[in-house]
Amino acid sequence: MRYATPKTAAEAASLLMEDAARVLAGGTDLLVQMKSGRLAPETIVDIKHLPGLRDITREDGGFRIGAAVSGAEMGEHTDLVAAWPGVVEGVNLIGSTQVQGRATMAGNLCNGSPAADGVPAQIAAGAVARLEGPEGTRDVPVAEIPTGPGKTSLKRGEFVTSIFLPARPERSGDAYLRFIPRTEMDIAVAGAAVNLVLGADGTVAEARVALGAVAPTAMEVPEAGAALTGSKLEDPAIEAMVDAVRAACKPIDDKRGTVEFRTHVAGVLAKRAARIAFARAGGQA
Amino acid sequence: MKSIPVSTTVNGDAVDFVCAPGETLLDALRNRLSLTGAKEGCGTGDCGACSVTLNGRLVCSCLVLAAEAEGAEVGTVEGMADHDKLHVLQQSFLDHAALQCGICTPGILVASKALLEENPEPTDEEVRYWLAGNLCRCTGYDKIVRAVQDAAAKMRSA
Ligand SMILES: Cc1cc2nc3c(=O)[nH]c(=O)nc-3n(C[C@H](O)[C@H](O)[C@H](O)COP(=O)(O)OP(=O)(O)OC[C@H]3O[C@@H](n4cnc5c(N)ncnc54)[C@H](O)[C@@H]3O)c2cc1C
Ligand code: FES
Ligand code: FES
């Protein structure tokens, strides 16, 4: 086994071309998986020393979040929290204070867990990941990165260098909620993120709804967003949204939640998250 | 397997050690530097008994590679007391009997110190949330929260 701290993206990409090479960001998934024997990397590529990877920068009115920025650092960034409270609250739900000191939003995405708390709100936000690889740089919507439990669409040698959250129009808001059996430190049984932009008349002009833990990957439900558009979250719009959410659920059945329970709860969470996002956008029912 | 030389700072002192690539910071602290305050309760980030600070951030040392400590500043429970004089938090844990077996205590002390540096006047709820990643199977947590609050009050008036 080897531990490498590349200083350029090209060097990192070439290290990642080696057999059984693995990116190390916060290590809160990777080290657990190494300990359990699920992963036995030959080369550990620590990306935290690459230039810019620890920065949150303003770009085109939005935010570019380096792949080595921790959850705690995101939570301390006042402007980011004001613009994307739902994205930040999703990331801040990950683990304990200790885990927050290390865990990254990009690591949460690339680990590929269907229940990853940081992912649904990124999808609802229309976030775009910037990848670096042997063939150079490419931008890919976050929604297209996870392809199944533990699987991503990243090609060999590729890694995420940053995630871009777009500029916020006026009157916009987002929110993420999850259900867990405890109040802290548990894996989501279901999660829902809602991102809304209101028009000048206070009705929903744009809506995106994304779910976690109810399918092999986190996913957007376009029908659910469409159900909210044009409304002020009146009951019929909410009911149509909840129906669309439940229709999209294809959860697993396990001791932590049955199919029926996960499907039901996803609808409840989406409804509550929509109300929070609406209030954050300045909406009045 | 190649050994990696690491130069780091632990509790303010410059320290050099050699480690294996996959070795955790927890193992290096305990086995190479004889700093056995940080404990391994789980090795998977769940219990917080291994809590240390890394460049001022509270982390689980079982989820940090020892090699990552290169050039960093590590803070452990051994750095809390000033020679014979216990830290206010340490004295408060004794006064309030906030420990029984004590295996969770070093991690909880390090975590509580990090909390009070960031938030000198936390609510009980804030203490409980901050310490949610520090498990204690003995005390039932109540005495821990009281010890932290008492120390916080003393530190504010100091
Ligand atoms: C006690 C505990 C509690 C937890 N609770 C939660 C929770 O509540 N919700 C939740 O969603 N998760 C939880 N997690 C899981 C984990 O903390 C998160 O998924 C975290 O965001 C992972 O980020 P990281 O930076 O630590 O990733 P790492 O462990 O460094 O990496 C994770 C995986 O992604 C790959 N990777 C990392 N960064 C990149 C990149 N930039 N490009 C390409 N590949 C990359 C790595 O190779 C590895 O396979 C918990 C973990 C622990 C230990
Ligand atoms: S030993 Fe590190 S969290 Fe339990
Ligand atoms: S005192 Fe025994 S685990 Fe906390």
XYZ file of C-alpha atoms and ligand atoms in Angstrom:
504
model
C 0.000 0.000 0.000
C 1.084 3.540 -0.794
C -0.076 6.967 0.375
C 0.328 9.798 -2.133
C -0.249 13.550 -1.869
C -0.259 14.798 -5.473
C 0.262 18.535 -5.972
C -1.391 18.805 -9.402
C -4.621 17.438 -10.835
C -2.717 15.730 -13.665
C -0.499 13.934 -11.161
C -3.591 12.841 -9.199
C -5.292 11.564 -12.349
C -2.252 9.522 -13.347
C -2.006 8.003 -9.846
C -5.700 7.134 -10.074
C -5.052 5.197 -13.278
C -3.095 2.652 -11.232
C -4.742 -0.576 -10.111
C -6.787 -0.369 -6.936
C -6.159 3.346 -6.508
C -8.631 5.257 -4.372
C -9.269 8.938 -3.673
C -9.006 10.004 -0.027
C -10.975 13.124 0.905
C -12.302 13.170 4.478
C -11.843 9.419 4.831
C -15.064 8.960 6.816
C -16.307 6.352 4.373
C -12.992 5.152 2.974
C -11.287 4.330 6.281
C -14.388 2.534 7.551
C -14.492 0.465 4.360
C -10.773 -0.329 4.612
C -11.219 -1.374 8.228
C -14.106 -3.718 7.382
C -12.089 -5.253 4.560
C -14.573 -4.146 1.909
C -11.831 -2.113 0.236
C -8.112 -2.810 0.106
C -6.627 0.010 -1.960
C -3.053 -0.262 -3.246
C -2.667 3.478 -3.648
C -4.413 6.069 -1.535
C -4.539 9.395 -3.352
C -5.039 12.202 -0.824
C -6.544 15.081 -2.823
C -6.497 17.597 0.032
C -3.189 19.134 -1.069
C -4.315 20.009 -4.596
C -4.585 23.751 -5.207
C -8.065 25.216 -4.690
C -9.643 22.038 -3.349
C -10.129 23.475 0.135
C -11.773 26.697 -1.099
C -15.326 27.944 -1.394
C -15.272 30.607 -4.148
C -17.889 32.861 -5.734
C -18.353 32.223 -9.453
C -21.025 33.636 -11.794
C -23.120 34.572 -8.773
C -22.979 30.987 -7.473
C -20.549 29.014 -5.355
C -17.790 26.613 -6.307
C -17.100 24.241 -3.443
C -13.764 22.454 -3.510
C -13.870 18.680 -3.140
C -11.816 18.826 0.084
C -14.056 21.357 1.892
C -15.505 19.772 5.040
C -19.122 19.879 6.124
C -18.165 22.041 9.094
C -16.523 24.582 6.770
C -19.660 24.735 4.618
C -21.790 25.322 7.716
C -19.553 28.211 8.786
C -19.817 29.996 5.406
C -22.569 32.565 6.052
C -23.181 33.539 2.414
C -23.359 29.917 1.283
C -25.808 29.054 4.057
C -27.954 32.070 3.133
C -28.043 31.108 -0.560
C -28.355 27.307 -0.265
C -29.625 26.463 3.232
C -31.032 23.113 2.091
C -27.793 21.924 0.505
C -25.831 22.896 3.606
C -28.318 21.312 6.017
C -28.146 18.068 4.030
C -24.354 17.998 4.293
C -24.434 19.071 7.950
C -26.686 16.115 8.821
C -23.795 13.758 8.027
C -22.526 12.117 11.211
C -21.254 13.818 14.352
C -19.214 16.955 15.049
C -16.103 14.802 14.547
C -17.337 13.470 11.188
C -18.295 17.012 10.098
C -14.704 18.091 10.691
C -13.628 15.789 7.853
C -16.536 14.655 5.658
C -16.875 16.330 2.248
C -19.912 16.861 0.013
C -18.002 15.389 -2.946
C -17.036 12.303 -0.910
C -20.679 11.859 0.082
C -21.562 11.930 -3.628
C -18.738 9.680 -4.861
C -19.252 7.074 -2.159
C -22.472 6.306 -4.011
C -24.753 5.514 -1.087
C -28.439 5.725 -2.081
C -29.061 7.192 1.399
C -26.333 9.870 1.236
C -27.777 12.918 2.983
C -25.741 15.444 1.027
C -26.941 14.361 -2.406
C -30.722 14.998 -2.841
C -30.423 18.751 -2.167
C -27.499 18.996 -4.625
C -29.665 17.344 -7.268
C -32.592 19.642 -6.475
C -30.196 22.594 -6.709
C -29.056 21.575 -10.188
C -25.482 21.278 -8.913
C -22.730 20.437 -11.394
C -19.609 18.474 -10.525
C -16.291 19.355 -12.148
C -14.221 16.275 -12.934
C -10.538 16.079 -13.664
C -9.114 13.040 -15.403
C -6.532 11.697 -17.817
C -8.431 13.320 -20.677
C -8.806 16.689 -18.980
C -11.700 18.510 -17.366
C -15.428 17.942 -17.793
C -18.551 19.216 -16.054
C -21.281 16.694 -15.205
C -24.614 17.302 -13.434
C -24.459 15.812 -9.929
C -27.625 13.828 -10.736
C -25.637 11.818 -13.304
C -22.782 10.819 -10.979
C -24.328 8.032 -8.859
C -25.409 5.022 -10.925
C -26.231 2.479 -8.204
C -25.271 1.538 -4.648
C -21.515 2.201 -4.391
C -21.257 2.948 -8.130
C -20.609 6.158 -10.041
C -20.266 7.225 -13.651
C -16.685 8.449 -13.077
C -14.251 6.944 -15.551
C -10.985 5.368 -14.571
C -8.576 8.050 -13.389
C -11.309 10.638 -12.945
C -12.150 12.455 -9.731
C -14.289 15.378 -8.610
C -12.360 18.590 -7.979
C -15.316 20.828 -7.106
C -19.078 21.097 -7.091
C -20.789 24.201 -8.450
C -24.016 25.534 -6.964
C -25.589 28.032 -9.366
C -26.582 31.648 -8.642
C -29.816 32.159 -6.736
C -32.552 34.273 -8.238
C -34.497 36.459 -5.811
C -37.335 34.677 -3.997
C -35.732 31.256 -3.936
C -35.296 28.709 -1.170
C -34.404 25.069 -0.616
C -34.687 22.507 2.168
C -33.731 18.907 2.976
C -35.309 16.586 5.522
C -34.599 12.971 6.339
C -36.152 10.376 8.600
C -33.954 8.347 10.948
C -34.967 6.249 13.962
C -32.674 8.293 16.257
C -32.201 12.072 16.344
C -28.520 11.984 15.251
C -25.907 9.655 13.748
C -27.980 7.264 11.676
C -28.575 6.342 8.034
C -31.588 7.915 6.344
C -34.613 5.651 5.907
C -35.958 8.261 3.494
C -34.892 11.786 2.544
C -36.417 14.593 0.471
C -35.062 17.862 -0.892
C -37.084 20.655 -2.462
C -35.750 23.714 -4.288
C -38.195 26.484 -5.220
C -38.038 29.765 -7.122
C -41.081 32.018 -6.776
C -42.354 34.491 -9.335
C -43.093 38.159 -8.567
C -46.694 37.191 -7.712
C -45.489 34.728 -5.070
C -46.468 31.547 -6.916
C -43.952 28.799 -7.587
C -42.199 29.511 -10.894
C -39.709 26.638 -10.741
C -39.623 23.567 -8.507
C -37.292 20.633 -8.203
C -37.907 17.705 -5.882
C -35.278 15.031 -5.220
C -35.390 11.942 -3.014
C -32.848 9.838 -1.149
C -32.889 6.276 0.229
C -35.964 5.195 -1.743
C -34.248 3.950 -4.940
C -30.809 2.591 -5.965
C -29.609 6.211 -6.292
C -30.784 9.594 -5.110
C -32.999 10.961 -7.878
C -35.019 13.902 -9.077
C -38.779 13.433 -9.512
C -39.711 15.890 -12.280
C -43.472 15.168 -11.953
C -43.326 16.196 -8.301
C -41.693 19.505 -9.185
C -44.223 20.083 -11.962
C -47.089 19.524 -9.523
C -45.944 22.490 -7.453
C -45.336 24.876 -10.332
C -47.923 27.667 -10.547
C -49.159 27.050 -6.999
C -48.714 28.677 -3.619
C -48.523 25.172 -2.154
C -52.299 24.907 -1.814
C -53.551 21.469 -0.746
C -54.310 20.067 -4.232
C -50.795 20.978 -5.456
C -49.204 19.435 -2.373
C -51.303 16.288 -2.758
C -50.345 15.933 -6.410
C -46.685 16.424 -5.486
C -46.893 13.803 -2.727
C -48.585 11.348 -5.112
C -45.812 11.880 -7.672
C -43.147 11.347 -4.998
C -44.731 8.109 -3.790
C -45.186 6.843 -7.342
C -41.449 7.319 -7.958
C -40.326 5.413 -4.839
C -38.726 1.999 -5.398
C -37.213 1.416 -1.964
C -35.658 -1.632 -0.393
C -37.441 -3.509 2.371
C -35.320 -4.039 5.467
C -35.380 -3.934 9.229
C -34.887 -0.172 9.184
C -37.947 0.485 7.051
C -40.472 -1.445 4.984
C -41.303 -0.474 1.405
C -44.646 0.869 2.552
C -43.126 2.924 5.377
C -40.313 4.397 3.267
C -42.769 5.312 0.502
C -45.159 6.943 2.927
C -42.448 8.865 4.764
C -40.866 10.133 1.529
C -44.162 11.859 0.732
C -44.446 13.373 4.197
C -40.859 14.647 4.103
C -41.304 16.131 0.620
C -44.416 17.990 1.797
C -42.641 19.401 4.848
C -39.497 20.270 2.903
C -41.629 22.076 0.294
C -43.215 24.217 3.021
C -39.813 25.091 4.500
C -38.367 25.925 1.071
C -41.439 28.066 0.298
C -41.077 30.019 3.551
C -37.341 30.479 2.929
C -38.153 31.873 -0.510
C -40.376 34.452 1.201
C -43.574 32.767 0.032
C -46.874 33.444 1.755
C -49.596 30.834 1.644
C 4.766 -1.791 2.247
C 6.739 1.432 2.476
C 7.166 3.264 5.792
C 6.355 6.938 5.756
C 8.280 9.489 7.826
C 5.943 12.062 9.379
C 6.846 15.384 10.989
C 4.019 16.864 12.960
C 3.166 18.878 16.061
C 1.413 17.193 18.956
C 0.179 19.357 21.830
C 2.577 22.079 20.732
C 5.678 19.852 20.558
C 7.405 18.982 17.292
C 7.292 15.219 16.836
C 8.697 12.850 14.197
C 7.587 9.283 13.665
C 7.486 6.618 10.987
C 4.243 4.863 10.062
C 2.733 2.391 7.624
C 0.620 3.857 4.772
C -2.671 2.472 6.062
C -1.991 3.167 9.729
C -4.451 5.405 11.553
C -3.490 8.498 13.503
C -5.029 6.789 16.551
C -2.642 3.833 16.253
C 0.348 6.118 15.703
C -0.509 8.241 18.752
C -0.975 5.202 20.951
C 1.656 2.782 19.683
C 4.402 5.027 18.343
C 4.110 8.117 20.532
C 2.824 6.408 23.710
C -0.025 8.898 23.925
C -2.670 6.444 25.094
C -5.281 9.015 26.122
C -7.208 8.628 22.871
C -8.946 5.247 22.964
C -10.221 2.858 20.339
C -13.850 2.125 21.116
C -15.057 1.160 17.667
C -12.519 2.143 15.016
C -15.340 3.247 12.728
C -16.189 6.807 13.732
C -19.189 5.940 15.876
C -18.043 6.306 19.477
C -15.723 9.334 19.659
C -13.365 7.760 22.221
C -10.505 8.543 19.815
C -11.379 12.263 19.484
C -8.454 14.627 18.906
C -8.110 17.966 17.163
C -6.396 18.179 13.788
C -5.478 21.749 12.848
C -8.025 22.912 15.412
C -10.873 20.730 14.126
C -12.398 17.993 16.224
C -11.990 14.648 14.410
C -12.021 10.913 15.093
C -8.355 9.886 14.991
C -9.439 6.363 13.977
C -10.661 7.885 10.683
C -7.476 9.861 9.941
C -4.368 8.301 8.446
C -1.223 8.898 10.471
C 0.457 10.077 7.262
C -2.112 12.872 7.014
C -0.642 14.436 10.154
C 2.415 15.606 8.180
C 2.822 19.326 8.862
C -0.372 19.428 10.912
C -1.130 20.342 14.509
C -2.629 17.573 16.591
C -4.211 18.149 19.987
C -4.903 15.285 22.408
C -6.187 14.976 25.955
C -2.567 14.823 27.142
C -2.243 18.492 26.170
C -5.139 19.706 28.339
C -3.608 19.860 31.812
C -0.899 22.405 32.574
C 1.638 20.063 34.224
C 0.005 19.231 37.581
C -2.855 21.652 37.148
C -5.894 20.050 35.570
C -7.892 21.876 32.908
C -11.147 23.378 34.238
C -13.074 20.719 32.307
C -11.017 17.877 33.790
C -11.570 19.172 37.349
C -15.256 19.639 36.633
C -15.613 16.029 35.409
C -14.083 14.865 38.711
C -16.246 17.211 40.802
C -19.434 16.084 39.079
C -18.488 12.394 38.916
C -19.041 12.617 35.159
C -17.214 9.351 34.533
C -17.299 5.783 35.730
C -15.133 3.421 33.693
C -13.531 6.418 31.997
C -12.952 4.996 28.530
C -15.071 7.698 26.896
C -13.656 10.496 29.045
C -10.544 11.579 27.096
C -12.592 11.902 23.916
C -15.382 13.748 25.684
C -12.905 16.140 27.302
C -11.252 16.951 23.971
C -14.662 17.359 22.318
C -15.983 19.553 25.140
C -12.904 21.765 25.013
C -13.434 22.242 21.262
C -17.085 23.104 21.926
C -16.340 25.743 24.548
C -13.687 27.348 22.352
C -16.324 27.800 19.657
C -19.330 28.421 21.889
C -18.482 29.533 25.452
C -22.133 29.609 26.514
C -23.893 26.586 24.995
C -27.399 25.461 25.892
C -27.807 21.921 27.259
C -29.224 20.953 23.882
C -26.188 22.356 22.090
C -23.889 20.367 24.410
C -25.860 17.187 23.705
C -25.827 17.682 19.931
C -22.124 18.544 19.899
C -21.353 15.417 21.915
C -23.719 13.143 19.935
C -20.679 11.429 18.427
C -19.233 10.615 21.874
C -20.845 7.528 23.311
C -20.824 6.787 27.045
C -22.245 3.537 28.312
C -21.872 4.387 32.015
C -22.998 7.835 33.045
C -26.262 8.333 31.201
C -24.797 11.646 29.924
C -26.569 13.862 32.451
C -23.543 14.325 34.654
C -21.404 14.969 31.607
C -23.677 17.793 30.474
C -23.644 19.268 33.992
C -19.866 19.029 34.213
C -19.459 20.763 30.855
C -21.908 23.523 31.821
C -20.214 24.095 35.175
C -16.807 24.287 33.494
C -18.221 26.668 30.889
C -19.528 28.962 33.633
C -16.177 28.899 35.432
C -14.278 29.582 32.203
C -16.559 32.521 31.396
C -15.968 34.133 34.781
C -12.223 33.392 34.799
C -20.026 7.825 12.266
C -20.418 8.125 10.860
C -21.668 8.654 10.601
C -22.063 8.939 9.304
N -23.302 9.475 9.100
C -23.711 9.759 7.844
C -25.004 10.338 7.615
O -25.747 10.625 8.548
N -25.374 10.588 6.343
C -24.558 10.318 5.281
O -24.944 10.581 4.156
N -23.327 9.765 5.465
C -22.899 9.482 6.709
N -21.646 8.940 6.912
C -20.817 8.589 5.738
C -19.738 9.622 5.354
O -19.355 10.401 6.459
C -20.201 10.560 4.236
O -20.596 9.831 3.104
C -19.108 11.583 3.842
O -19.677 12.660 3.159
C -17.995 11.003 2.996
O -17.095 12.044 2.657
P -15.528 11.890 2.857
O -14.919 13.159 2.377
O -15.198 11.475 4.231
O -15.252 10.704 1.827
P -14.083 9.620 1.741
O -14.260 8.602 2.776
O -12.770 10.304 1.645
O -14.447 9.029 0.309
C -15.663 8.322 0.085
C -15.583 7.574 -1.242
O -15.647 8.473 -2.348
C -14.423 8.507 -3.062
N -14.125 9.929 -3.233
C -14.039 10.876 -2.251
N -13.837 12.090 -2.774
C -13.804 11.911 -4.121
C -13.611 12.812 -5.222
N -13.442 14.122 -5.018
N -13.621 12.301 -6.469
C -13.804 10.968 -6.674
N -13.988 10.067 -5.688
C -13.976 10.534 -4.415
C -13.418 7.769 -2.207
O -12.456 7.114 -2.969
C -14.284 6.801 -1.441
O -14.570 5.683 -2.209
C -21.201 8.662 8.213
C -19.929 8.144 8.469
C -19.534 7.882 9.770
C -18.163 7.326 10.040
S -12.624 4.594 17.957
Fe -12.789 6.302 16.687
S -14.871 6.774 16.823
Fe -14.756 4.947 17.972
S -17.609 6.459 31.720
Fe -17.728 4.443 30.942
S -18.230 4.811 28.861
Fe -18.349 6.765 29.690
